[in-house]
mmCIF file of C-alpha atoms in Angstrom:
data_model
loop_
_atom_site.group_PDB
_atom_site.id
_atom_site.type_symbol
_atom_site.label_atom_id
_atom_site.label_comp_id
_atom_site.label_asym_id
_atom_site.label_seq_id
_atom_site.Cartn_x
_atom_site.Cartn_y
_atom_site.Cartn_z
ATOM 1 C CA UNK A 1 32.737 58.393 129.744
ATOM 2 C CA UNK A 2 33.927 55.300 128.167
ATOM 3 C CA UNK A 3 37.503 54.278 128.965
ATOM 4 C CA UNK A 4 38.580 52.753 125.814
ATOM 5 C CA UNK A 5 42.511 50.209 125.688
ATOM 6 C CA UNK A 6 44.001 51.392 121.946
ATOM 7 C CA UNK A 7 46.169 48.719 120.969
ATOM 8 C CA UNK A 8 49.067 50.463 118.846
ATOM 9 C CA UNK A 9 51.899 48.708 116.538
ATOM 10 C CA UNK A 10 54.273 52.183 116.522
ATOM 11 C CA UNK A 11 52.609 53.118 113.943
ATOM 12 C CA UNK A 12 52.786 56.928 113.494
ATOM 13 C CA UNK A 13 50.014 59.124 113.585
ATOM 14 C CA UNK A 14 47.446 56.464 115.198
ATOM 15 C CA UNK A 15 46.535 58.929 117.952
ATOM 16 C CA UNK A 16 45.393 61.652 115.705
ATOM 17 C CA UNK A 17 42.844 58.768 114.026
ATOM 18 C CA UNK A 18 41.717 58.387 117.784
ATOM 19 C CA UNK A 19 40.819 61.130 119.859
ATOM 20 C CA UNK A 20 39.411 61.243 123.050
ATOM 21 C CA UNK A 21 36.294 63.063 123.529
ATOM 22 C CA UNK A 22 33.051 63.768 125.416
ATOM 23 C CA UNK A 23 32.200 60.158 125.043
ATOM 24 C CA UNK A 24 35.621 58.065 125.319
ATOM 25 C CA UNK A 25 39.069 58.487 126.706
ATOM 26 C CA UNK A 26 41.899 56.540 124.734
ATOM 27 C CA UNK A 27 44.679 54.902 127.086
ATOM 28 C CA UNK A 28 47.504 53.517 124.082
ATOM 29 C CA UNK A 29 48.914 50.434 124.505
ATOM 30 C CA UNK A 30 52.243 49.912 122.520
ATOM 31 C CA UNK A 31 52.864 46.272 121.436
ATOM 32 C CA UNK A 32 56.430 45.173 122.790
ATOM 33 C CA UNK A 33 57.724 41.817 123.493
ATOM 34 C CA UNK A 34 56.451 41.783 126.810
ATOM 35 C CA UNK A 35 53.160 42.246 125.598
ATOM 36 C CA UNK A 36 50.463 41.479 128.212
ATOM 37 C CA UNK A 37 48.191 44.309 129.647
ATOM 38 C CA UNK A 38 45.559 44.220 131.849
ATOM 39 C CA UNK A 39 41.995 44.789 129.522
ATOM 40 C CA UNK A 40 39.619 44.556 132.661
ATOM 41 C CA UNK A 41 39.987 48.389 133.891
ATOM 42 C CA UNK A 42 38.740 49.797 130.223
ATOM 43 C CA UNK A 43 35.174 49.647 128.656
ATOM 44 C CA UNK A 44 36.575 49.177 124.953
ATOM 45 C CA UNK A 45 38.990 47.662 123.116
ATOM 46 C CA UNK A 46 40.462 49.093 120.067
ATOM 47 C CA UNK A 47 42.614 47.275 117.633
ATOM 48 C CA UNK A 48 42.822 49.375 114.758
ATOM 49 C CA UNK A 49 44.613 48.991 111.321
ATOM 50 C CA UNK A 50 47.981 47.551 110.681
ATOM 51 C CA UNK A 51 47.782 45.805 114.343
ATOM 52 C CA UNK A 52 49.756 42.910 115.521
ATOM 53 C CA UNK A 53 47.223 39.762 115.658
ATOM 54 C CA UNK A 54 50.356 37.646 116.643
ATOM 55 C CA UNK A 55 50.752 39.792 119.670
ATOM 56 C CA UNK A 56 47.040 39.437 120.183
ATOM 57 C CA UNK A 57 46.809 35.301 119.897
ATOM 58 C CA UNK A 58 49.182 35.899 122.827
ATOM 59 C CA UNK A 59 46.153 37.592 124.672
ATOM 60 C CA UNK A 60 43.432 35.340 123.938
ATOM 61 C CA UNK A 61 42.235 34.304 127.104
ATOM 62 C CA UNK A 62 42.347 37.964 128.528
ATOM 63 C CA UNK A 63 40.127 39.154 125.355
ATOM 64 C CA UNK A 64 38.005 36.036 126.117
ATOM 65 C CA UNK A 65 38.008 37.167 129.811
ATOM 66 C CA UNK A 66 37.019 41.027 129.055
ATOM 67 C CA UNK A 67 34.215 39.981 126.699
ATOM 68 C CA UNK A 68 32.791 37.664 128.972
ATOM 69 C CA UNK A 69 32.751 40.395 131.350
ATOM 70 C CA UNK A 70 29.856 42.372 129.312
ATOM 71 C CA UNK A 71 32.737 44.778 127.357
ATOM 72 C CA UNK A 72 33.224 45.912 123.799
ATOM 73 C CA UNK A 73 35.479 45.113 121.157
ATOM 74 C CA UNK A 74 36.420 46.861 118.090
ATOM 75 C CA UNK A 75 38.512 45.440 115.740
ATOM 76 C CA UNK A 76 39.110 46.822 112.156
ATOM 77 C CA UNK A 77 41.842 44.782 110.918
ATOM 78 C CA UNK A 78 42.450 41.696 108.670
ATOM 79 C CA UNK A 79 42.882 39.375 111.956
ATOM 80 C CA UNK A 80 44.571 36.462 110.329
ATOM 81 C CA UNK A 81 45.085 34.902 113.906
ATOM 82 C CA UNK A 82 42.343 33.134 115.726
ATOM 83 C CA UNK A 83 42.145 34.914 119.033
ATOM 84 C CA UNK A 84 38.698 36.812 118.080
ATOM 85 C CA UNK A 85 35.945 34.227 119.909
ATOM 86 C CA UNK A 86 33.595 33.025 117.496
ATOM 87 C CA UNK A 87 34.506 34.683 114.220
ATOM 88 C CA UNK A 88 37.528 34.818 111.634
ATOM 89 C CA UNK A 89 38.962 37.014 109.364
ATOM 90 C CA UNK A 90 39.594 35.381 105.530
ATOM 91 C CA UNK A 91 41.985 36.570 102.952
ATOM 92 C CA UNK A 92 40.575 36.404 99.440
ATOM 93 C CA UNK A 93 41.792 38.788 96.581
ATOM 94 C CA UNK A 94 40.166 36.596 93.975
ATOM 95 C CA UNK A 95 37.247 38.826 92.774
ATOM 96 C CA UNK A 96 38.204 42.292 91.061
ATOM 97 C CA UNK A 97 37.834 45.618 93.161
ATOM 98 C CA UNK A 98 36.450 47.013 90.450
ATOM 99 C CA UNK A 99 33.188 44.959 91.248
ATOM 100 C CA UNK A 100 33.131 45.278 95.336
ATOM 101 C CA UNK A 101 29.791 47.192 95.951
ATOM 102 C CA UNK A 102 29.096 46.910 99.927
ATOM 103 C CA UNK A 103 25.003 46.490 101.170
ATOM 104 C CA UNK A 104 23.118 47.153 104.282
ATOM 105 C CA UNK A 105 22.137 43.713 106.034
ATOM 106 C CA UNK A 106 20.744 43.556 109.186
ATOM 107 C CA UNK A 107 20.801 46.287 111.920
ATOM 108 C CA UNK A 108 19.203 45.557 114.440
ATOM 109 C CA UNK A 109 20.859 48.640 116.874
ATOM 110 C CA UNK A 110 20.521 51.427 113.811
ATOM 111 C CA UNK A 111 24.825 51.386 113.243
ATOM 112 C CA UNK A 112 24.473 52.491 109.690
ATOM 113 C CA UNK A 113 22.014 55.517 110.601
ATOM 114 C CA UNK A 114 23.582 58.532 108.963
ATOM 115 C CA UNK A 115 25.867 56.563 106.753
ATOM 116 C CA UNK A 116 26.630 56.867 103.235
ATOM 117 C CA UNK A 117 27.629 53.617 101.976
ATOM 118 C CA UNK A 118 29.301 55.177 98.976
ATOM 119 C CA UNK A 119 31.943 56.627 100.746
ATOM 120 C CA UNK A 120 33.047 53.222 101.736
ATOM 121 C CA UNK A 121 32.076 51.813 97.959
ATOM 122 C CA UNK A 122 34.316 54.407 96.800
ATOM 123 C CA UNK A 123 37.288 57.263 96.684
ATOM 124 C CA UNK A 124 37.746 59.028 94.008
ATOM 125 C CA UNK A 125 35.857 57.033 91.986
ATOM 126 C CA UNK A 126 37.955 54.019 92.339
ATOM 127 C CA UNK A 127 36.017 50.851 94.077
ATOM 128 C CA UNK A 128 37.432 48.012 96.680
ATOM 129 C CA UNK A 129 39.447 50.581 98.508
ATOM 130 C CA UNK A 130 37.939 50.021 101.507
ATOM 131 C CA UNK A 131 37.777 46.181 102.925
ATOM 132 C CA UNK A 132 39.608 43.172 102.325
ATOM 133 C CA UNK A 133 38.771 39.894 102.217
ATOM 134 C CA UNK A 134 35.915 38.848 104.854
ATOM 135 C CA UNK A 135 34.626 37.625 107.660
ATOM 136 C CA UNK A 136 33.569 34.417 108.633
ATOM 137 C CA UNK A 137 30.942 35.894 110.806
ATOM 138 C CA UNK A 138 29.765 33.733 113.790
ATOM 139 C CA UNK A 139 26.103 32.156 113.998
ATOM 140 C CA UNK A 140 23.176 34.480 114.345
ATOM 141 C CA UNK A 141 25.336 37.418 114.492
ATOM 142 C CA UNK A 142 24.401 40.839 112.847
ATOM 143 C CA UNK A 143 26.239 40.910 109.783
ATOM 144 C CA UNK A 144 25.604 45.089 108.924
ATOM 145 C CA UNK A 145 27.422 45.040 105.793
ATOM 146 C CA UNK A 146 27.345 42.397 102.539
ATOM 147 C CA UNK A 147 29.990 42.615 99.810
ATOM 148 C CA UNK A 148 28.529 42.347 96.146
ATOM 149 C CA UNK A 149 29.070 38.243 97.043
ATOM 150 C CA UNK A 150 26.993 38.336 100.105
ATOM 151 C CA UNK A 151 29.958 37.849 102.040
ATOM 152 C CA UNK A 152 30.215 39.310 105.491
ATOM 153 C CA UNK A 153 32.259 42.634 105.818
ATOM 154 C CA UNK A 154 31.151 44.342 108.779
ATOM 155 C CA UNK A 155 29.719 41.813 111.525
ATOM 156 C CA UNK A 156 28.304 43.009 115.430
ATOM 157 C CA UNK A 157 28.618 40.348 117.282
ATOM 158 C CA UNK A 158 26.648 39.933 120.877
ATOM 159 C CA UNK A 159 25.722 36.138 120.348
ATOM 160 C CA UNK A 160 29.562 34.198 121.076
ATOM 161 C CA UNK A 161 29.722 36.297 124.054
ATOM 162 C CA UNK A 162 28.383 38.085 126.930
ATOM 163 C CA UNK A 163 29.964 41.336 125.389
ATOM 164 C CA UNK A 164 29.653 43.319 122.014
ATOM 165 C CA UNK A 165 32.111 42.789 119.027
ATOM 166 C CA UNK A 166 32.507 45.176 116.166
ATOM 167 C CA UNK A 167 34.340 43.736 113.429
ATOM 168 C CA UNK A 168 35.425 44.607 109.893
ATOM 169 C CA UNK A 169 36.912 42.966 106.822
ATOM 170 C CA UNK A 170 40.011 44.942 107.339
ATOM 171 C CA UNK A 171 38.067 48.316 106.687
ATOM 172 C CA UNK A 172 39.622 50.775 108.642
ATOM 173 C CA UNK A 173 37.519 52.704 111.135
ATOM 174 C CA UNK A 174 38.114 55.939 113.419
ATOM 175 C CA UNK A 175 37.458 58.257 115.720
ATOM 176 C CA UNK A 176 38.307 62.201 115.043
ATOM 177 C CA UNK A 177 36.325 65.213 113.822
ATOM 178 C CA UNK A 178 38.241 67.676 111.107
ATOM 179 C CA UNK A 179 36.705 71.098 111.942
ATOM 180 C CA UNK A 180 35.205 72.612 109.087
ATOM 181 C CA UNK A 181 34.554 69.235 108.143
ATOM 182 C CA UNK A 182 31.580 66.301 108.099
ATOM 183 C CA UNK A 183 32.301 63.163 109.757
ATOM 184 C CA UNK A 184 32.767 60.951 107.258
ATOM 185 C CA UNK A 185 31.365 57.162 106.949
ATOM 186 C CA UNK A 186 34.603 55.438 109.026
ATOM 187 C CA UNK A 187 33.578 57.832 112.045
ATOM 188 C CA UNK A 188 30.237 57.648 111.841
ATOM 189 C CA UNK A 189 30.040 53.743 112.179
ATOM 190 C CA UNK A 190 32.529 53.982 114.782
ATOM 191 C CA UNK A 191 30.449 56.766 117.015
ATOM 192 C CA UNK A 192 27.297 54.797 116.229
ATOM 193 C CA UNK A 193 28.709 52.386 118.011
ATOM 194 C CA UNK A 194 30.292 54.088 120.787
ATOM 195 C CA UNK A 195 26.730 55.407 121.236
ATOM 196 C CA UNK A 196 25.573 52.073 122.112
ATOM 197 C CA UNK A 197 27.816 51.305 124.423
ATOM 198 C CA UNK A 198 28.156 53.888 126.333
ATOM 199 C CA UNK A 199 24.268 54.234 127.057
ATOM 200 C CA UNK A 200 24.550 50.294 128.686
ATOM 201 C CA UNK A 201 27.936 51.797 129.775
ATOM 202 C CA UNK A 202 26.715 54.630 131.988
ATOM 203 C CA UNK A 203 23.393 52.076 133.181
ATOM 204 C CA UNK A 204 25.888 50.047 134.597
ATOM 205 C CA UNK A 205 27.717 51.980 136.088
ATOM 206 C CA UNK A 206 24.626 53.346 137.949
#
């Protein structure tokens, strides 16, 4: 089982977007001021929506330090700080929502198996809910998702280190299973991923 570091602002409600299951265990980590945890006992790294990427410049080195121990990083937030190695998060509202249409790029590991893009091009009819601005996506990384301007939305990175990044444009992603319900394109991505990790995970671990 993957033993996974959720970063958390306070922000109520986060642990019902995350919950742990037969293939991860969440540990929360509230952001205070004396902000400074130790990343190397966990597998993953989770910084969700409405995180604190001040907090997180603060923590470079130690994200540096867990990726270039072969771990994983998810982040799904508009990280306006530069304290993600080897890619960066833009802010651009200058094209209209009502034109965002996302596309499948390359995917190499199969993340977008079982996905429905237009969940994530729209709700309730309404387009650009999703993402926001983009990413500045390192060389010769994966980028898995386009906007309609070929910009980079959702990037896997395994090139700027020796570890695995999962990155979005601000595009929230989670982790939890309504019963009654199918998982729906935010959860699917995210457990695609998990997936992959947790196979090298478990190798590793012997």
């Amino acid at each position: 089982m993957l033993q996974a570091l959720l970063i958390s602002n306070g922000l109520q409600g986060l642990d019902s977007y995350y919950v742990s299951n037969e293939l991860v265990q969440y540990t929360i980590c509230l952001v205070t001021k004396d902000f400074n945890p130790d990343l190397l006992p966990y597998d993953l790294l989770v910084v969700p929506n409405g995180s604190d990427h001040v907090a997180m410049l603060r923590i470079k080195d130690k994200v540096e330090a867990f990726l270039a121990a072969g771990k994983a990083l998810i982040c799904c937030d508009g990280f306006f700080t530069a304290w993600v190695p080897g890619n960066q998060w833009l802010m651009d509202n200058s094209r209209r929502t009502l034109d965002v249409r996302y596309s499948a790029g390359t995917d190499s590991h199969g993340l977008l198996a079982n996905i429905n893009l237009d969940e994530l091009n729209f709700s309730h009819g309404m387009s650009g809910w999703w993402a926001c601005g983009y990413i500045q996506a390192a060389a010769g990384a994966d980028v898995l998702l386009h906007d309609t301007w070929q910009r980079p939305i959702v990037v896997l990175d395994e090139v700027s280190t020796p570890g695995r990044m999962l990155l979005t444009a601000s595009g929230p992603l989670a982790d939890v299973t309504y019963g009654g319900k199918s998982e729906s394109a935010m959860v699917t991505l995210y457990r695609n991923f998990l997936h992959l990790i947790s196979t090298e995970t478990v190798s590793a671990h012997g």
